[in-house]
Structure formats: structure tokens, C-alpha cells
Tab-separated table of C-alpha atoms in Angstrom:
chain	number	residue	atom	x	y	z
A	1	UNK	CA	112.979	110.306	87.443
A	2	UNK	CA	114.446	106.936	86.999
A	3	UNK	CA	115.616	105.790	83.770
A	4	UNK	CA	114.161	102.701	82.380
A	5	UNK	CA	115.758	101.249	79.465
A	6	UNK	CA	113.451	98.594	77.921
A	7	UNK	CA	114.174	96.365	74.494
A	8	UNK	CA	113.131	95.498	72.073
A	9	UNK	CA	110.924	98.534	71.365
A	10	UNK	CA	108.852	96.417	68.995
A	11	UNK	CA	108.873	92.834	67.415
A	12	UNK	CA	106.856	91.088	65.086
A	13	UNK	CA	107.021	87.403	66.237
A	14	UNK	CA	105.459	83.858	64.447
A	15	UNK	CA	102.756	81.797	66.892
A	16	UNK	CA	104.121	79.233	68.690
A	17	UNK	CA	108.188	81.161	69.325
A	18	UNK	CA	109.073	83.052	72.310
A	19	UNK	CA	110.354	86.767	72.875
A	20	UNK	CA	112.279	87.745	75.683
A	21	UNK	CA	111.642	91.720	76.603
A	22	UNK	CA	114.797	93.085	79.051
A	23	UNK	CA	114.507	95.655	81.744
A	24	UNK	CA	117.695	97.816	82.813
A	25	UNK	CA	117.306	100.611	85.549
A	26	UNK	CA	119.585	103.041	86.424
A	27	UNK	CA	120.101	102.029	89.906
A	28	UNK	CA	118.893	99.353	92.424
A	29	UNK	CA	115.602	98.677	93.418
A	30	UNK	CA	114.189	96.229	95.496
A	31	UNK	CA	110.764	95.412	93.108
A	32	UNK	CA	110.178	95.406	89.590
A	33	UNK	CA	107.161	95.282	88.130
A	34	UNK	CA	105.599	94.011	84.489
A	35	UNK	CA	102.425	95.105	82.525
A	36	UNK	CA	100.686	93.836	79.918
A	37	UNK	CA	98.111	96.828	78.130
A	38	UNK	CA	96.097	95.163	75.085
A	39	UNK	CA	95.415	97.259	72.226
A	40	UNK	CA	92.814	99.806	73.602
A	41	UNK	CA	93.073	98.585	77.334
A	42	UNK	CA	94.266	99.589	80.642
A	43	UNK	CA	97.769	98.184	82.453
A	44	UNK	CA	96.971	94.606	83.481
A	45	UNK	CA	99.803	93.558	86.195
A	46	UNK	CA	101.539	90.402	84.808
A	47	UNK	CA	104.179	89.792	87.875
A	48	UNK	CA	106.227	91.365	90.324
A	49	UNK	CA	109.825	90.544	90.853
A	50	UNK	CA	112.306	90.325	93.450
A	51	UNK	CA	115.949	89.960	93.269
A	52	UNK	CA	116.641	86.579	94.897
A	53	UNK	CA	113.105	85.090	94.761
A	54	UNK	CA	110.460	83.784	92.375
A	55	UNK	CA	108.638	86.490	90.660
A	56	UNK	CA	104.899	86.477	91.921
A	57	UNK	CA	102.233	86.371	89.552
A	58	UNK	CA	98.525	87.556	89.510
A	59	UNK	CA	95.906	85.692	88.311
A	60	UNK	CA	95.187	84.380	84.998
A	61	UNK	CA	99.434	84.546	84.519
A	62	UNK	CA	101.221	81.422	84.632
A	63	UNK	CA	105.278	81.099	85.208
A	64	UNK	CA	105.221	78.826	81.979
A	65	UNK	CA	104.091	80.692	79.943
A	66	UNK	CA	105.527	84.534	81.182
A	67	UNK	CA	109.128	83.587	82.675
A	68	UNK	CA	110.485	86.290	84.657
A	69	UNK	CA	114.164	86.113	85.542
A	70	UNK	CA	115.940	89.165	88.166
A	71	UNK	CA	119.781	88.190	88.307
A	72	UNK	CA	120.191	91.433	89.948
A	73	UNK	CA	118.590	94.543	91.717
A	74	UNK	CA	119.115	96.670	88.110
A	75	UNK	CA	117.917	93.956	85.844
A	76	UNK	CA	114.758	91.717	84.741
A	77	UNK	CA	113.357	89.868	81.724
A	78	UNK	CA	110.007	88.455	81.090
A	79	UNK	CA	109.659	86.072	78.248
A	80	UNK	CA	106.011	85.744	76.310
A	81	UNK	CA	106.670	81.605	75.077
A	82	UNK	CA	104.607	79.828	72.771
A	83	UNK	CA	103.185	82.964	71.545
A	84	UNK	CA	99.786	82.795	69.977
A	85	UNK	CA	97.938	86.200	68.395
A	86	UNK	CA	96.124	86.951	71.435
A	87	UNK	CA	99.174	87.893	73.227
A	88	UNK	CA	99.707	90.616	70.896
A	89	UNK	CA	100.048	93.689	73.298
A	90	UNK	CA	102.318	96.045	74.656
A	91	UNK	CA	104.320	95.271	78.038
A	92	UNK	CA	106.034	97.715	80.039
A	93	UNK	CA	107.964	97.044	82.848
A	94	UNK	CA	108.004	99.654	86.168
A	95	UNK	CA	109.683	99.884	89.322
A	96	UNK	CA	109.191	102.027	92.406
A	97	UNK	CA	111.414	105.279	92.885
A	98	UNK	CA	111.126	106.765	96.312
A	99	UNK	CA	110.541	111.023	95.417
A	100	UNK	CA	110.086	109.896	91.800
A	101	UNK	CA	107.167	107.671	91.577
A	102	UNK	CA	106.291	104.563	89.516
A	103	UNK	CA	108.183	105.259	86.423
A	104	UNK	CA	107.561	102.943	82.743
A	105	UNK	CA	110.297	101.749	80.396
A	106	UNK	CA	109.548	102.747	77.319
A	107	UNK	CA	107.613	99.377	76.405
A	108	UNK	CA	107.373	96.598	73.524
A	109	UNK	CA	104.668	96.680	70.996
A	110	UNK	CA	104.669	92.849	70.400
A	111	UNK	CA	102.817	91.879	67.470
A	112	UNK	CA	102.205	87.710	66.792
A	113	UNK	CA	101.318	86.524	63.393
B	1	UNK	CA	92.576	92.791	96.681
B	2	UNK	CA	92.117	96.063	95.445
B	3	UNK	CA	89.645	97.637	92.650
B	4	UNK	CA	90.142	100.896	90.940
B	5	UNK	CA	86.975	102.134	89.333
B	6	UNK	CA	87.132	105.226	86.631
B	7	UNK	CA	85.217	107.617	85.241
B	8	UNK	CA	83.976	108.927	82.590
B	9	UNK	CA	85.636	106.229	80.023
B	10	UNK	CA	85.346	109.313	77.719
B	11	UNK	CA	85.290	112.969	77.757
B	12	UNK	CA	85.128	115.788	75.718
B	13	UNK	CA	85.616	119.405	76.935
B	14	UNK	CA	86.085	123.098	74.876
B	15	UNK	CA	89.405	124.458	74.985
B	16	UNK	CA	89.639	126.493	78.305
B	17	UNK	CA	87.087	124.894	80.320
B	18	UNK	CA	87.842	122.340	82.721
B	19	UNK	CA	88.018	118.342	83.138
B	20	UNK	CA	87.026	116.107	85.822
B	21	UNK	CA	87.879	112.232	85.920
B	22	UNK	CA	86.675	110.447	89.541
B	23	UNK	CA	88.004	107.194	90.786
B	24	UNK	CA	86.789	105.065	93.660
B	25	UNK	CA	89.018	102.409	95.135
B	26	UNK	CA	88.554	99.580	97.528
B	27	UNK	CA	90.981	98.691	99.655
B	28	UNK	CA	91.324	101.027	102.742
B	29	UNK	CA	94.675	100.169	103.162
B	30	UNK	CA	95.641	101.836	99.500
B	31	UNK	CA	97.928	105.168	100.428
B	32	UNK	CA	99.048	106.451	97.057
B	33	UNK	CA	97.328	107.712	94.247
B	34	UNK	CA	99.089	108.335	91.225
B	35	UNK	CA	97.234	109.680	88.073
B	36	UNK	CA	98.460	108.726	84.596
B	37	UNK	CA	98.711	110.647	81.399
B	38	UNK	CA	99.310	108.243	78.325
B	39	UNK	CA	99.879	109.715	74.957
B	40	UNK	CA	99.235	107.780	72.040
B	41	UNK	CA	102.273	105.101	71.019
B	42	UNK	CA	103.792	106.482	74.356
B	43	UNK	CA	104.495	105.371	78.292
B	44	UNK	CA	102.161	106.389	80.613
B	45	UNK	CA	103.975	109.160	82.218
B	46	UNK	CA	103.226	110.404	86.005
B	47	UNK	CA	101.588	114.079	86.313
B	48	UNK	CA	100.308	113.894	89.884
B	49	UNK	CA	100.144	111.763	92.875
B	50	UNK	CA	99.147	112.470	96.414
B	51	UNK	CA	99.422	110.494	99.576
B	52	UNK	CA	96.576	109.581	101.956
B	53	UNK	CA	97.890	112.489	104.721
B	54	UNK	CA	97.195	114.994	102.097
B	55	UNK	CA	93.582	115.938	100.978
B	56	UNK	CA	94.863	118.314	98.026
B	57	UNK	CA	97.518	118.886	95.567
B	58	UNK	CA	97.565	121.119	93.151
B	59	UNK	CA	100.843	121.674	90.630
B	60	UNK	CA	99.547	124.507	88.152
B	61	UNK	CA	96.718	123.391	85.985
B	62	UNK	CA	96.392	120.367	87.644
B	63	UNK	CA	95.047	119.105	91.180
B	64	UNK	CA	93.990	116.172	92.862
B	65	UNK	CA	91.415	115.901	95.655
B	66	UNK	CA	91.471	112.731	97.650
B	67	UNK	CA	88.388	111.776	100.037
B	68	UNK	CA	89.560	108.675	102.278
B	69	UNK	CA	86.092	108.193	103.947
B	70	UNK	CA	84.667	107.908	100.986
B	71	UNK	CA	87.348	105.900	99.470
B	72	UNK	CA	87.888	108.284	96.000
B	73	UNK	CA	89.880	110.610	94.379
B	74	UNK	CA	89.784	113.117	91.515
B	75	UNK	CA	91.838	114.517	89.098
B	76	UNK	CA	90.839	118.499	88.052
B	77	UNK	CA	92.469	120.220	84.941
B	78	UNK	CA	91.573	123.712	84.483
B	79	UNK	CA	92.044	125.986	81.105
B	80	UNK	CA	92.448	122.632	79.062
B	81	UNK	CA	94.331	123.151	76.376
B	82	UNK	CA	94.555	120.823	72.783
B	83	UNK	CA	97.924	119.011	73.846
B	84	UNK	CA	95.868	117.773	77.320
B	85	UNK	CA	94.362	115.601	74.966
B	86	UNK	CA	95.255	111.776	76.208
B	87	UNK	CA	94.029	108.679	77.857
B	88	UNK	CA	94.427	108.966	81.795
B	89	UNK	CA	94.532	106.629	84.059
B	90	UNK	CA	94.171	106.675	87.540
B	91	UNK	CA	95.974	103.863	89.914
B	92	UNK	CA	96.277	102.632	93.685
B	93	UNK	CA	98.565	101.312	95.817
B	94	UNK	CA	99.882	100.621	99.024
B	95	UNK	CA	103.274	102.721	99.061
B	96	UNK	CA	106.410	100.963	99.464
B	97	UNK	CA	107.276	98.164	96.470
B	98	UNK	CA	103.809	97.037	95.841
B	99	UNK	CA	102.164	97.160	92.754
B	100	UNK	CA	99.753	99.613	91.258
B	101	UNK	CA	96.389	99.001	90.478
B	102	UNK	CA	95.104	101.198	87.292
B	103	UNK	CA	91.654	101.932	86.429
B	104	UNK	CA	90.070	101.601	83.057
B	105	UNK	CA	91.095	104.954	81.894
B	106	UNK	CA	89.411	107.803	80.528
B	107	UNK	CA	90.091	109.589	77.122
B	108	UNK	CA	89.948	113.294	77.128
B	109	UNK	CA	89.707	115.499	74.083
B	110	UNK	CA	89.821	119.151	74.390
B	111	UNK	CA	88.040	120.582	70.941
B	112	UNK	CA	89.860	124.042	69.838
């Protein structure tokens, strides 16, 4: 399956910073995707993005406050800015593998205090 | 857009008998249907999927039955064993670089 390297693995971050979570795949793919699961929860879809274009974002996500950057068809970031406690979750991003499935990186635990 | 509905949110089986989780989705367009198998602190990591051209698949202890008239799928486990023991979560999608779309999940224990 396609290998997702995702980092940090965990942080423990003060309200009111940011944390910037990065994405490398092992080859090219057109989408990339990024979760959010809350302690106990199921995987909310933050964005989708596309090398070249904005990301797209569902509802209840804002582009000021998750900024999603795709410089390349291996490679994403989201940022979490002007964290507060209730965005303590986990995010994971995914991508699409043709024979292989959605595959997950390996996700950060973020933890706001 | 599309809704994934799961259940039972919780389950409980003997070791050796078997485990049934049911999902009902929405959106007729939706053509894959992946099931989920999330260990605690881990990914969720893919066990089974099946396409809307296929009605079954089965991969050992594991199968999935889709019903596209009726808009839901199921995931079977047979002989559950102590390390089946997870949260599993269903999802939907149309294939091709579109998201999926994840149900609520349903935490199985199998009791040795």
C-alpha cells in the first residue's frame, strides 16, 4: 500500500500558537485528503487538496483557521492556527491509491493547553 | 451530499461466533465501500472494500455484502477471535479522488 509519512506524531501546543502537520507520500497523487477524529469520534473531512489549486474545504472549516498548502503532487501541510483546547484531536491525512485503497499517515495526536 | 449511517455503535460477541455491523448510505452515486478497522492509538487501516459491480467479497474471515437498491452494505466476521477487537468504521465514496465519507463507527469486543 502507499506509504504515508506524517509528522509530528504528537505535540503538545499553548492556545492561541499554530502547528503545522506535513504529509509526504511515496509517489504522486492527484488528491490528498485531511481528517480531523476527536477523542472518541469518527473521521470528520477537514479539506481536500489539489496540487495547483486551493484546497476545498467542507463545512464548518475555514481556510484561516486550517491552511492547507500542496507545493507538489507528493507533499501537503495543514496548519491548526490560533489553537484553542477544543481543537485538541488527532488529524490524519489520506490519499487515494488506485489497487491499494485510501491509505492514513500515521496521524498527530495534537493536544492544546 | 452523502450520509453514512452505522450500526450497532457497540457490540459484543463470544469468541468464535460471528459479527455483523450494517451501514446505509445516501447518495446513489457512491461506488466504493471501504470498511475500516482502527486499533486503539493506531490508523485506521483498510480490511475490505468492494465496488458497486460486485454484490460479495469475501477474503477469509471476512466478507462484505453490498445491496445497491437498498442503498447498504455489511461487514460479516466469522470465528471472531480476541485480536478482532477494534472500532470499525464503515465509509463511502464516489471512486476516483473524492473523499470518503465514514460512519460513526462501531466498537466490537470479542469476550474469550
Amino acid at each position: 500500500s502507499a506509504v504515508i509519512s506524517q509528522k509530528p506524531s504528537r505535540d503538545i501546543c499553548q492556545r492561541g500558537t499554530s502547528l503545522t502537520i506535513q504529509c509526504q507520500v511515496d509517489s504522486q497523487v492527484t488528491m490528498m485528503f485531511w481528517y480531523r477524529q476527536q477523542p472518541g469520534q469518527s473521521l470528520t473531512l477537514i479539506a481536500t487538496a489539489n496540487q495547483g489549486s486551493e484546497a476545498t474545504y467542507e463545512s464548518g472549516f475555514v481556510i484561516d483557521k486550517f491552511p492547507i498548502s500542496r507545493p507538489n503532487l507528493t507533499f501537503s501541510t495543514l496548519t491548526v492556527s490560533n489553537m484553542s483546547p477544543e481543537d485538541s484531536s488527532i488529524y490524519l491525512c489520506s490519499v487515494d491509491r488506485a489497487n491499494y485503497g485510501y491509505t492514513f499517515g500515521s496521524g498527530t495526536r495534537l493536544t492544546v493547553v | 451530499g452523502e450520509n453514512v449511517e452505522q450500526h450497532p455503535s457497540t457490540l459484543s460477541v463470544q469468541e468464535g461466533d460471528s459479527a455483523v455491523i450494517k451501514c446505509t448510505y445516501s447518495d446513489s452515486a457512491s461506488n466504493y465501500f471501504p470498511w475500516y478497522k482502527q486499533e486503539l492509538g493506531k490508523r485506521p487501516q483498510l480490511i475490505i472494500d468492494i465496488r458497486s459491480n460486485v454484490g460479495e467479497k469475501k477474503d477469509q474471515r471476512i466478507a462484505v455484502t453490498l445491496n445497491k437498491t437498498a442503498k447498504h452494505f455489511s461487514l460479516h466476521i466469522t470465528e471472531t477471535q480476541p485480536e478482532d477487537s477494534a472500532v470499525y468504521f464503515c465509509a463511502a465514496t464516489h471512486s476516483g479522488n473524492t473523499p470518503l465519507v465514514f460512519g460513526k463507527g462501531t466498537r466490537l469486543s470479542v469476550i474469550a
